[in-house]
Short mmCIF file of C-alpha atoms in Angstrom, two decimals:
data_model
loop_
_atom_site.label_atom_id
_atom_site.label_comp_id
_atom_site.label_asym_id
_atom_site.label_seq_id
_atom_site.Cartn_x
_atom_site.Cartn_y
_atom_site.Cartn_z
CA MET A 1 -34.92 13.91 -21.16
CA THR A 2 -32.72 12.97 -18.63
CA SER A 3 -29.18 14.16 -19.12
CA VAL A 4 -25.55 12.84 -17.82
CA ARG A 5 -22.30 14.14 -17.73
CA TYR A 6 -18.99 12.06 -16.43
CA LEU A 7 -15.79 12.53 -15.91
CA SER A 8 -13.01 9.83 -14.65
CA VAL A 9 -9.16 10.71 -14.77
CA PRO A 10 -6.64 7.96 -13.21
CA LYS A 11 -4.57 9.48 -10.61
CA VAL A 12 -1.41 11.80 -11.41
CA GLY A 13 1.19 9.91 -12.85
CA ASN A 14 -0.85 6.70 -13.99
CA ARG A 15 -2.16 5.78 -17.46
CA PRO A 16 -5.95 6.30 -18.22
CA ASN A 17 -5.53 2.29 -18.66
CA GLU A 18 -4.78 2.24 -15.32
CA ASN A 19 -7.29 4.19 -13.70
CA GLU A 20 -9.15 1.38 -11.11
CA ASP A 21 -12.83 3.50 -10.99
CA SER A 22 -15.37 2.31 -12.93
CA PHE A 23 -18.61 3.70 -14.24
CA ALA A 24 -22.15 2.72 -15.81
CA PHE A 25 -25.33 4.21 -16.80
CA SER A 26 -28.43 3.97 -19.13
CA GLU A 27 -30.01 7.27 -19.23
CA ASP A 28 -33.01 5.67 -20.65
CA ARG A 29 -33.43 3.21 -18.02
CA GLY A 30 -32.92 5.72 -15.25
CA ILE A 31 -29.95 3.67 -14.02
CA PHE A 32 -26.04 5.21 -13.01
CA ALA A 33 -22.97 3.32 -11.09
CA VAL A 34 -19.53 4.40 -9.72
CA SER A 35 -17.53 1.97 -8.15
CA ASP A 36 -13.53 2.09 -6.67
CA GLY A 37 -11.40 -0.88 -7.01
CA ALA A 38 -8.85 -0.98 -3.95
CA SER A 39 -5.65 -0.44 -5.87
CA ASP A 40 -3.64 -2.68 -2.56
CA SER A 41 -5.82 -5.38 -3.89
CA SER A 42 -5.41 -7.29 -7.29
CA PHE A 43 -7.33 -6.86 -10.44
CA ALA A 44 -9.49 -4.40 -8.45
CA GLY A 45 -10.33 -2.33 -11.78
CA GLN A 46 -11.69 -5.04 -13.34
CA TRP A 47 -13.55 -6.04 -10.35
CA ALA A 48 -15.06 -2.12 -10.03
CA ARG A 49 -15.91 -2.73 -13.65
CA ALA A 50 -17.58 -6.30 -13.21
CA LEU A 51 -20.21 -4.08 -10.75
CA THR A 52 -21.11 -1.22 -12.76
CA ALA A 53 -21.62 -3.52 -15.58
CA THR A 54 -23.92 -5.78 -13.91
CA PHE A 55 -25.73 -2.96 -11.65
CA SER A 56 -26.54 -2.03 -15.09
CA GLU A 57 -27.23 -5.33 -16.64
CA ILE A 58 -29.46 -6.10 -13.71
CA GLY A 59 -31.72 -2.88 -13.82
CA GLY A 60 -30.16 -1.67 -10.52
CA VAL A 61 -31.03 -3.05 -7.00
CA HIS A 62 -33.64 -2.66 -4.96
CA GLU A 63 -33.77 -4.83 -2.47
CA SER A 64 -31.29 -7.05 -0.79
CA GLY A 65 -31.96 -9.77 -2.81
CA ASP A 66 -30.71 -7.61 -5.65
CA PHE A 67 -27.60 -7.10 -4.17
CA MET A 68 -26.58 -10.44 -3.87
CA THR A 69 -27.69 -11.10 -7.72
CA LEU A 70 -25.34 -8.30 -8.24
CA VAL A 71 -22.58 -9.42 -6.23
CA LYS A 72 -22.58 -13.06 -7.62
CA ARG A 73 -22.70 -11.99 -11.34
CA SER A 74 -20.17 -9.24 -11.14
CA ARG A 75 -18.20 -12.66 -9.49
CA GLU A 76 -18.52 -14.73 -12.45
CA ILE A 77 -17.84 -11.83 -14.83
CA TRP A 78 -14.21 -10.97 -13.04
CA LYS A 79 -13.14 -14.62 -12.65
CA LYS A 80 -13.42 -14.97 -16.34
CA SER A 81 -12.06 -11.42 -17.38
CA VAL A 82 -8.71 -13.20 -15.58
CA GLU A 83 -6.22 -15.80 -17.48
CA TRP A 84 -5.35 -17.07 -14.72
CA GLY A 85 -2.72 -19.64 -15.83
CA ALA A 86 -0.74 -17.24 -17.68
CA LEU A 87 0.01 -15.36 -14.90
CA PRO A 88 3.72 -14.84 -13.42
CA TRP A 89 4.02 -16.25 -9.98
CA PHE A 90 4.22 -13.17 -8.07
CA VAL A 91 0.46 -12.14 -9.28
CA LYS A 92 -1.01 -15.28 -8.48
CA ASN A 93 0.80 -14.92 -4.92
CA LYS A 94 -1.64 -11.50 -5.09
CA VAL A 95 -4.39 -12.28 -6.60
CA THR A 96 -5.38 -15.63 -4.20
CA GLY A 97 -6.84 -12.87 -2.09
CA GLY A 98 -9.15 -11.59 -4.37
CA ALA A 99 -10.08 -8.40 -5.12
CA TYR A 100 -12.22 -5.44 -2.99
CA ALA A 101 -14.11 -2.51 -4.54
CA THR A 102 -16.92 0.05 -3.07
CA PHE A 103 -19.54 0.66 -4.73
CA LEU A 104 -23.00 3.17 -5.35
CA GLY A 105 -25.62 2.79 -7.70
CA VAL A 106 -28.48 4.77 -8.64
CA HIS A 107 -31.84 3.91 -10.08
CA VAL A 108 -33.91 7.15 -10.62
CA ASN A 109 -37.54 6.36 -11.43
CA THR A 110 -38.62 9.22 -13.38
CA SER A 111 -42.52 7.96 -13.71
CA LEU A 112 -42.84 7.73 -10.17
CA TYR A 113 -40.10 10.77 -9.18
CA GLU A 114 -38.40 8.27 -6.99
CA PHE A 115 -35.04 7.08 -6.58
CA THR A 116 -33.11 4.08 -5.38
CA VAL A 117 -29.60 4.10 -3.87
CA THR A 118 -27.24 1.22 -2.91
CA PHE A 119 -23.78 1.89 -1.38
CA VAL A 120 -20.64 -0.17 0.09
CA GLY A 121 -18.15 2.26 1.05
CA ASP A 122 -17.24 5.73 0.62
CA SER A 123 -18.28 6.54 -2.61
CA CYS A 124 -21.25 9.24 -2.36
CA LEU A 125 -24.32 10.30 -4.31
CA PHE A 126 -25.41 13.82 -3.49
CA HIS A 127 -29.31 14.47 -4.28
CA LEU A 128 -29.27 18.41 -4.59
CA ASP A 129 -32.96 20.03 -4.62
CA GLU A 130 -34.02 23.33 -3.40
CA SER A 131 -33.08 23.54 -0.26
CA GLY A 132 -29.81 21.87 -0.39
CA TYR A 133 -27.98 18.98 -0.84
CA THR A 134 -28.39 15.09 1.04
CA VAL A 135 -25.50 12.51 0.94
CA TYR A 136 -25.61 9.30 1.01
CA PRO A 137 -24.02 7.64 2.97
CA ASN A 138 -24.14 10.41 5.36
CA MET A 139 -20.66 11.37 5.66
CA LYS A 140 -18.75 14.55 6.77
CA PRO A 141 -14.70 15.08 4.80
CA GLU A 142 -13.27 13.35 8.41
CA ASP A 143 -15.14 9.90 7.82
CA PHE A 144 -12.77 9.60 4.59
CA LYS A 145 -9.47 8.78 6.41
CA PHE A 146 -10.96 5.25 7.89
CA ASN A 147 -10.52 1.98 6.12
CA PRO A 148 -14.11 2.29 3.65
CA LYS A 149 -15.93 -1.09 3.51
CA LEU A 150 -15.83 -2.90 0.63
CA ILE A 151 -18.13 -6.05 -1.82
CA TRP A 152 -14.95 -8.63 -2.25
CA SER A 153 -14.69 -10.50 -5.29
CA GLY A 154 -13.54 -13.84 -3.91
CA TYR A 155 -11.33 -15.96 -4.08
CA GLY A 156 -8.22 -15.53 -6.60
CA TYR A 157 -6.20 -18.13 -8.43
CA PRO A 158 -5.25 -20.89 -7.15
CA SER A 159 -8.36 -20.91 -4.54
CA LEU A 160 -11.11 -20.40 -7.37
CA GLU A 161 -13.25 -23.82 -6.27
CA LYS A 162 -13.18 -22.50 -2.62
CA VAL A 163 -16.18 -21.20 -1.49
CA SER A 164 -16.56 -17.67 -1.16
CA PRO A 165 -19.22 -16.41 1.26
CA ILE A 166 -20.66 -12.71 0.90
CA LYS A 167 -20.99 -11.56 4.16
CA ILE A 168 -21.35 -7.55 3.12
CA GLU A 169 -24.12 -6.02 3.09
CA ALA A 170 -25.68 -2.92 1.29
CA SER A 171 -27.23 -0.06 2.39
CA ILE A 172 -30.48 0.71 0.23
CA SER A 173 -32.66 3.68 0.39
CA ARG A 174 -35.58 5.04 -1.55
CA ARG A 175 -36.70 8.73 -1.36
CA LYS A 176 -38.60 11.06 -3.65
CA TRP A 177 -37.11 13.79 -5.75
CA LYS A 178 -38.43 16.51 -7.86
CA ASN A 179 -38.24 18.28 -11.08
CA GLY A 180 -35.22 20.49 -11.38
CA ASP A 181 -33.15 18.09 -8.67
CA SER A 182 -29.51 17.07 -9.70
CA PHE A 183 -27.67 13.91 -8.70
CA ILE A 184 -23.86 13.62 -8.18
CA LEU A 185 -22.03 10.36 -7.71
CA ALA A 186 -18.68 10.72 -6.98
CA THR A 187 -15.23 8.30 -5.65
CA ASP A 188 -14.16 9.02 -2.56
CA ALA A 189 -11.37 11.60 -3.14
CA MET A 190 -13.98 13.94 -5.05
CA SER A 191 -16.87 13.22 -2.43
CA LYS A 192 -14.47 14.41 0.22
CA TRP A 193 -13.18 17.80 -1.33
CA LEU A 194 -17.15 18.22 -2.05
CA LEU A 195 -17.50 18.08 1.30
CA GLU A 196 -15.00 19.92 2.85
CA ASP A 197 -15.59 23.94 3.69
CA ASP A 198 -18.73 24.97 1.40
CA PRO A 199 -20.00 22.05 -0.52
CA MET A 200 -23.08 24.10 -2.29
CA GLU A 201 -20.75 26.70 -3.74
CA LYS A 202 -18.33 23.78 -4.79
CA MET A 203 -21.45 21.54 -6.51
CA ALA A 204 -22.60 24.65 -8.12
CA SER A 205 -18.94 24.95 -9.15
CA LEU A 206 -18.41 21.65 -10.65
CA ILE A 207 -21.91 22.45 -12.33
CA GLU A 208 -21.56 24.90 -14.49
CA GLY A 209 -17.77 24.39 -15.41
CA PHE A 210 -17.97 20.70 -15.43
CA ASP A 211 -16.85 20.32 -18.79
CA THR A 212 -13.42 22.10 -17.85
CA PHE A 213 -13.56 20.12 -14.69
CA GLY A 214 -10.44 17.72 -15.59
CA GLU A 215 -8.28 20.64 -15.75
CA LYS A 216 -9.67 21.77 -11.93
CA VAL A 217 -8.75 18.36 -10.89
CA ASP A 218 -5.08 19.14 -11.88
CA GLN A 219 -4.93 21.92 -10.33
CA LEU A 220 -6.54 20.69 -6.90
CA ARG A 221 -4.42 18.04 -7.08
CA LYS A 222 -1.00 20.48 -7.43
CA GLU A 223 -2.37 22.78 -4.19
CA LYS A 224 -3.26 19.28 -2.38
CA THR A 225 -6.68 20.14 -1.87
CA MET A 226 -7.83 17.01 -3.56
CA ARG A 227 -5.98 13.52 -2.73
CA ASN A 228 -3.81 11.98 -5.57
CA ASP A 229 -6.12 9.69 -6.26
CA ASP A 230 -8.56 7.73 -9.30
CA VAL A 231 -11.76 10.96 -9.40
CA THR A 232 -14.81 9.70 -11.23
CA VAL A 233 -17.61 12.22 -11.14
CA MET A 234 -21.18 11.83 -12.77
CA LEU A 235 -24.10 14.90 -12.93
CA VAL A 236 -27.45 13.66 -13.81
CA ASN A 237 -30.73 16.09 -14.50
CA PRO A 238 -33.56 13.85 -14.37
CA MET B 1 7.65 17.78 7.16
CA SER B 2 9.97 15.21 5.86
CA TYR B 3 9.09 11.49 4.71
CA GLU B 4 6.13 12.65 3.11
CA ALA B 5 7.24 12.88 -0.78
CA GLU B 6 5.34 10.26 -3.11
CA ILE B 7 6.56 7.44 -4.26
CA SER B 8 5.56 6.57 -7.53
CA ARG B 9 7.64 5.55 -10.85
CA THR B 10 8.87 8.73 -11.88
CA ASN B 11 9.80 9.10 -8.30
CA PRO B 12 10.52 5.68 -6.65
CA SER B 13 12.57 5.55 -3.28
CA LEU B 14 15.66 2.99 -2.48
CA VAL B 15 15.90 0.39 0.10
CA VAL B 16 18.96 -1.32 1.33
CA PHE B 17 19.41 -4.01 3.37
CA MET B 18 22.81 -4.72 4.98
CA ILE B 19 23.30 -8.21 6.19
CA ASP B 20 26.11 -9.50 8.67
CA GLN B 21 27.51 -12.50 7.32
CA SER B 22 29.78 -13.24 9.74
CA ARG B 23 30.58 -17.06 11.11
CA SER B 24 28.46 -16.47 14.85
CA MET B 25 25.48 -15.77 12.58
CA SER B 26 25.05 -19.58 12.63
CA HIS B 27 24.37 -19.51 15.93
CA LYS B 28 20.48 -19.98 16.92
CA ILE B 29 18.25 -17.03 17.39
CA PRO B 30 16.31 -17.52 20.66
CA GLY B 31 12.34 -18.06 19.03
CA SER B 32 13.24 -20.01 16.34
CA ASP B 33 14.94 -23.16 15.30
CA ASN B 34 16.96 -21.74 13.00
CA SER B 35 20.10 -19.81 12.96
CA LYS B 36 20.24 -16.14 12.71
CA ALA B 37 21.81 -16.09 9.14
CA ARG B 38 18.64 -18.50 8.04
CA GLU B 39 16.01 -16.15 9.73
CA ALA B 40 17.99 -12.28 8.91
CA ALA B 41 17.85 -13.82 4.95
CA ASP B 42 14.06 -15.30 5.49
CA ALA B 43 13.20 -12.20 6.85
CA ILE B 44 14.74 -10.12 3.90
CA ASN B 45 13.51 -12.58 1.53
CA ARG B 46 9.54 -12.06 2.68
CA GLN B 47 10.07 -8.44 2.62
CA ILE B 48 11.10 -8.21 -1.25
CA GLY B 49 8.63 -10.58 -1.23
CA GLU B 50 6.25 -7.87 -0.15
CA PHE B 51 7.00 -5.01 -1.79
CA ILE B 52 6.51 -7.24 -5.15
CA GLY B 53 3.22 -7.97 -3.69
CA ARG B 54 2.51 -4.53 -3.12
CA CYS B 55 3.78 -2.83 -6.64
CA THR B 56 2.18 -5.70 -8.41
CA LYS B 57 -0.68 -4.71 -10.53
CA ALA B 58 -3.31 -6.17 -13.03
CA ASP B 59 -0.97 -5.47 -15.95
CA GLY B 60 2.43 -5.90 -14.31
CA ILE B 61 4.46 -4.81 -12.03
CA ARG B 62 5.39 -1.13 -11.34
CA ASP B 63 8.67 -0.13 -10.65
CA TYR B 64 7.74 1.76 -7.33
CA PHE B 65 11.14 0.46 -5.34
CA TYR B 66 15.06 0.29 -6.19
CA ILE B 67 16.37 -2.76 -3.72
CA SER B 68 19.95 -3.63 -2.68
CA VAL B 69 20.98 -6.04 -0.13
CA ILE B 70 25.16 -5.78 1.25
CA GLY B 71 26.45 -8.66 2.60
CA TYR B 72 29.73 -8.92 4.83
CA GLY B 73 31.78 -11.19 6.31
CA PHE B 74 30.95 -13.60 4.43
CA ARG B 75 34.64 -13.67 2.93
CA ALA B 76 37.32 -11.72 5.65
CA GLY B 77 36.84 -7.87 5.20
CA THR B 78 34.87 -7.74 1.88
CA ALA B 79 31.22 -6.46 1.84
CA GLN B 80 29.07 -6.16 -1.33
CA ALA B 81 26.17 -6.49 -3.04
CA ILE B 82 24.65 -9.85 -2.85
CA LEU B 83 21.92 -10.10 -5.54
CA ARG B 84 22.05 -11.33 -8.72
CA GLY B 85 22.72 -8.82 -11.02
CA GLU B 86 23.15 -5.31 -10.59
CA PRO B 87 23.93 -4.18 -7.24
CA VAL B 88 20.24 -1.55 -7.25
CA GLN B 89 17.27 -3.43 -8.91
CA PRO B 90 14.14 -2.36 -9.43
CA ILE B 91 11.83 -4.29 -8.06
CA SER B 92 10.33 -5.56 -11.22
CA ALA B 93 13.89 -7.08 -12.04
CA LEU B 94 13.61 -8.89 -8.73
CA ALA B 95 10.26 -10.22 -9.34
CA ASN B 96 11.45 -11.54 -13.24
CA ASN B 97 14.39 -13.21 -11.84
CA PRO B 98 14.80 -14.87 -8.33
CA LEU B 99 17.03 -16.97 -7.62
CA ARG B 100 14.43 -19.58 -7.14
CA THR B 101 10.79 -19.71 -5.47
CA GLU B 102 9.52 -22.25 -2.98
CA LYS B 103 6.43 -23.80 -2.65
CA ARG B 104 4.25 -22.59 1.09
CA VAL B 105 1.25 -22.34 2.46
CA THR B 106 -0.08 -19.00 4.22
CA LYS B 107 -3.06 -18.09 5.72
CA VAL B 108 -5.86 -15.63 4.18
CA SER B 109 -9.34 -14.52 5.16
CA ASP B 110 -12.13 -16.95 4.43
CA GLY B 111 -14.63 -13.70 4.41
CA GLU B 112 -16.55 -14.65 7.71
CA GLY B 113 -13.45 -13.58 10.18
CA GLY B 114 -11.61 -17.03 9.74
CA LEU B 115 -8.56 -17.77 8.14
CA ILE B 116 -8.19 -20.88 5.63
CA ASP B 117 -4.70 -22.26 3.77
CA VAL B 118 -3.64 -21.36 0.67
CA ASP B 119 -0.67 -22.81 -1.46
CA TYR B 120 1.69 -19.39 -2.64
CA GLU B 121 5.47 -19.17 -4.11
CA LEU B 122 8.32 -17.76 -1.64
CA GLY B 123 10.29 -15.92 -3.42
CA ILE B 124 14.21 -16.57 -3.16
CA TRP B 125 16.68 -14.14 -4.13
CA PHE B 126 19.96 -15.17 -1.48
CA ASP B 127 20.95 -17.68 0.68
CA PRO B 128 22.13 -17.50 4.45
CA VAL B 129 25.66 -17.42 4.79
CA ALA B 130 27.78 -17.37 8.29
CA ALA B 131 31.38 -17.28 7.03
CA SER B 132 34.21 -14.87 8.25
CA ASP B 133 34.34 -11.68 10.00
CA THR B 134 32.23 -8.31 10.60
CA PRO B 135 33.52 -5.65 8.24
CA MET B 136 30.58 -3.33 8.85
CA VAL B 137 32.64 -0.62 8.07
CA HIS B 138 33.13 -1.95 4.43
CA ALA B 139 29.47 -2.39 4.46
CA LEU B 140 28.11 1.51 5.01
CA LYS B 141 31.47 2.78 2.60
CA PHE B 142 28.94 0.24 -0.25
CA ALA B 143 26.16 1.86 1.35
CA ARG B 144 27.15 5.28 1.37
CA ASP B 145 28.07 5.38 -2.39
CA LEU B 146 24.85 3.83 -3.22
CA VAL B 147 22.75 6.24 -1.62
CA LYS B 148 24.64 9.45 -2.11
CA ASP B 149 24.19 8.55 -5.98
CA TRP B 150 20.55 7.83 -5.74
CA VAL B 151 19.93 11.09 -3.98
CA GLU B 152 22.14 12.96 -6.66
CA LYS B 153 20.14 11.68 -8.87
CA ARG B 154 16.96 11.93 -7.54
CA PRO B 155 17.30 15.12 -5.49
CA ASP B 156 13.26 14.79 -4.73
CA THR B 157 13.11 10.74 -3.69
CA TYR B 158 11.42 9.63 -0.56
CA PRO B 159 14.86 9.13 2.10
CA PRO B 160 16.34 6.24 1.12
CA ILE B 161 16.80 3.77 3.84
CA VAL B 162 19.34 1.53 4.75
CA ILE B 163 18.60 -1.43 7.28
CA ASN B 164 21.34 -2.74 9.11
CA ILE B 165 21.11 -6.62 10.90
CA SER B 166 24.28 -7.66 12.77
CA ASP B 167 25.09 -9.43 16.16
CA GLY B 168 28.39 -8.21 16.91
CA GLN B 169 30.62 -5.58 16.65
CA ALA B 170 32.44 -4.22 13.47
CA THR B 171 36.33 -5.85 12.58
CA ASP B 172 37.15 -3.39 10.43
CA GLY B 173 37.14 -0.20 12.77
CA ASP B 174 35.06 2.45 14.03
CA PRO B 175 31.31 2.56 12.05
CA THR B 176 30.40 6.12 13.17
CA ASP B 177 31.73 8.75 10.85
CA LEU B 178 30.72 6.85 8.26
CA ALA B 179 27.11 6.23 9.53
CA LYS B 180 26.65 9.70 10.40
CA GLU B 181 27.54 10.73 6.79
CA ILE B 182 24.51 8.45 5.54
CA MET B 183 22.70 9.85 7.68
CA ASN B 184 23.29 13.21 6.34
CA ILE B 185 22.26 12.52 2.91
CA ALA B 186 18.85 14.29 2.35
CA SER B 187 16.88 14.81 -0.38
CA THR B 188 14.23 17.62 -0.07
CA ASP B 189 12.02 15.37 1.94
CA GLY B 190 14.70 14.80 4.61
CA ASN B 191 17.30 12.57 5.66
CA THR B 192 18.85 9.22 4.74
CA LEU B 193 17.39 6.79 7.27
CA LEU B 194 19.86 4.13 8.70
CA TRP B 195 18.45 1.65 11.07
CA ASN B 196 20.04 -1.01 13.26
CA CYS B 197 18.72 -4.10 14.68
CA HIS B 198 21.09 -6.16 16.88
CA VAL B 199 20.11 -9.81 16.88
CA SER B 200 20.97 -12.16 19.61
CA SER B 201 21.69 -15.60 20.59
CA SER B 202 21.24 -15.83 24.02
CA PRO B 203 17.24 -15.04 25.37
CA GLY B 204 18.16 -11.46 26.87
CA THR B 205 15.49 -8.96 27.64
CA PRO B 206 15.28 -7.18 23.60
CA ILE B 207 15.58 -3.14 24.21
CA THR B 208 13.43 -1.80 21.26
CA PHE B 209 13.52 1.92 20.01
CA PRO B 210 15.43 3.40 23.28
CA SER B 211 15.24 7.14 23.68
CA SER B 212 18.60 7.32 25.26
CA GLU B 213 21.44 5.43 26.22
CA GLU B 214 20.25 4.86 29.85
CA GLY B 215 19.08 0.92 30.04
CA LEU B 216 21.50 0.13 27.29
CA PRO B 217 23.91 -2.38 28.79
CA GLU B 218 27.30 -1.40 29.93
CA ASP B 219 28.50 -1.98 26.32
CA LYS B 220 30.55 0.43 24.14
CA TYR B 221 28.93 -0.93 20.69
CA ALA B 222 25.88 -1.09 22.14
CA ARG B 223 26.16 2.27 22.60
CA ILE B 224 27.51 2.93 19.51
CA LEU B 225 24.81 1.21 17.67
CA PHE B 226 22.04 3.63 19.36
CA ASP B 227 24.63 6.49 18.02
CA ILE B 228 24.67 5.42 14.81
CA SER B 229 20.49 4.79 14.79
CA SER B 230 18.32 7.84 13.13
CA PRO B 231 15.93 8.95 15.23
CA LEU B 232 12.94 7.53 14.49
CA PRO B 233 10.37 9.75 12.37
CA GLU B 234 6.74 10.71 13.97
CA GLN B 235 5.28 8.40 11.19
CA TYR B 236 6.85 5.08 11.89
CA MET B 237 6.49 6.41 15.73
CA GLY B 238 2.83 5.65 14.60
CA TYR B 239 3.80 2.65 12.97
CA ALA B 240 5.59 1.31 16.65
CA ARG B 241 3.12 1.97 18.77
CA GLU B 242 0.57 0.40 16.60
CA MET B 243 2.78 -2.80 17.41
CA SER B 244 2.36 -2.16 21.15
CA TYR B 245 5.99 -0.87 21.61
CA ASN B 246 6.36 2.16 24.23
CA ILE B 247 7.83 4.78 22.08
CA SER B 248 9.07 7.80 24.12
CA GLU B 249 10.14 11.49 22.19
CA GLY B 250 13.75 11.04 20.98
CA ALA B 251 13.56 7.14 20.06
CA ARG B 252 15.90 5.43 17.65
CA SER B 253 15.65 3.36 14.98
CA TYR B 254 17.43 0.48 16.99
CA VAL B 255 17.00 -2.51 18.97
CA TYR B 256 19.90 -4.12 20.78
CA ASN B 257 19.48 -7.92 21.64
CA ALA B 258 16.69 -8.84 18.94
CA GLN B 259 15.35 -11.82 18.95
CA LEU B 260 13.20 -13.95 16.09
CA GLU B 261 10.28 -11.41 16.74
CA GLN B 262 12.08 -8.44 17.07
CA LEU B 263 13.97 -8.69 14.32
CA ILE B 264 10.44 -9.52 12.05
CA GLN B 265 9.01 -6.88 13.60
CA PHE B 266 11.63 -4.44 13.20
CA ILE B 267 11.73 -5.08 9.44
CA ASP B 268 8.38 -4.28 9.12
CA ILE B 269 8.17 -1.17 10.56
CA GLY B 270 11.43 -0.01 8.54
CA THR B 271 9.80 -0.89 5.34
CA ARG B 272 6.27 0.23 5.89
CA GLY B 273 7.11 4.54 5.79
CA PRO B 274 8.01 3.84 2.54
CA SER B 275 5.30 1.21 1.54
CA GLY B 276 2.59 3.78 3.00
CA GLN B 277 3.81 7.03 0.25
CA MET B 278 3.02 4.87 -2.63
CA GLN B 279 1.36 6.48 -5.19
#
């Protein structure tokens, strides 16, 4: 029986409903996803939620055609989630350019002992097995300073009817896993922290202390060893 | 390190624009068919709009910034806050209370590396004026009082930034002592920044972010402005270099003989520091 534990907290100073990270899962179907809405775009939290919910609804992504379906359906949900006409003038100015988000989704097949990981940007999947860990995408701590790849919602008001091409391509990988393996899905601030210094020890401390890890995040932020950002992490034991 | 404090709703930052409204601001600025007064007002109005955009979220606008615009010379010997309402206003108050908005067209990415035109509303909070003399000392006094009060109430604030746009020398005395007083008002994150933009009517070569008085013209006023401009913090040097400015150690936050391009870029670089520290 697959177990899932998760934590999603806003950056210090923001309220929980201002968290622009999103996550979704269906342990019965082996579906897990996180997304990080880009805070300098508009309605980014809604866009991140549209992506994770759609990933769960369509049963994951296994090929590039599925990814196009994910983006198209998510765009429809995002557009319906906003009351465009009621927005004040300065919000309308900003929504024209649409919203952006990173995305990481995993489908774990418990019959074939395979998993398929799909990612755009710097949210990371850590696959832990008896020999260590593998991270998707293959990031190093210093890579997090660059602008990540992002999925675009398409234009917002007043350009909703303009054609919004889907240019971005996701990386999709299929790998094997074994009994006893674990998966950690994390948005960028947590991923970067995990990869710095001693990743194996940090992952062990995350797994052992998961239930109180929210307090640990507060402490790490105060020490400035973790960036003050929305943090989402999900631990999956299939 | 200074200029690293996080800007949040609980620890907002102050941006003060000082704009010369003397008669000579009615002359055209090289690079435009418009007057210096018009282009300076447009640049500040656009920048207020930029701040509003950065602070706008799905659930409304967050007060990361407080803004003041001080006009001087609209009446002889007079300087005062020229935005409707309080002298210092949270960005939400400005968003909800522009003088008017004007329909404009801007270009945004088409997602394929190209650009398309989309409509947007340009907020206007004040109109250009070019009327009288240049009481810069009065304006600096006004700015000093705002900055002092701000930092006393918020000792950990990201340091306030005061951006002064003028085309001539002060007609009400030497601004040096007051300007230095402003630059010495410090929060725990560093000293207040005073940026000076000298806008020109002549197409002479602009001198941007000079690191010494050498190279400036034999003009007492140009040297006074150099002297009362803050040393450019390291982070801002980076922003300036990104815009292809050749920056040396000791560079000052000053542009002499600015034309339209330098005016716009100067304000952009000056406001990128605080924008980059938004939570």
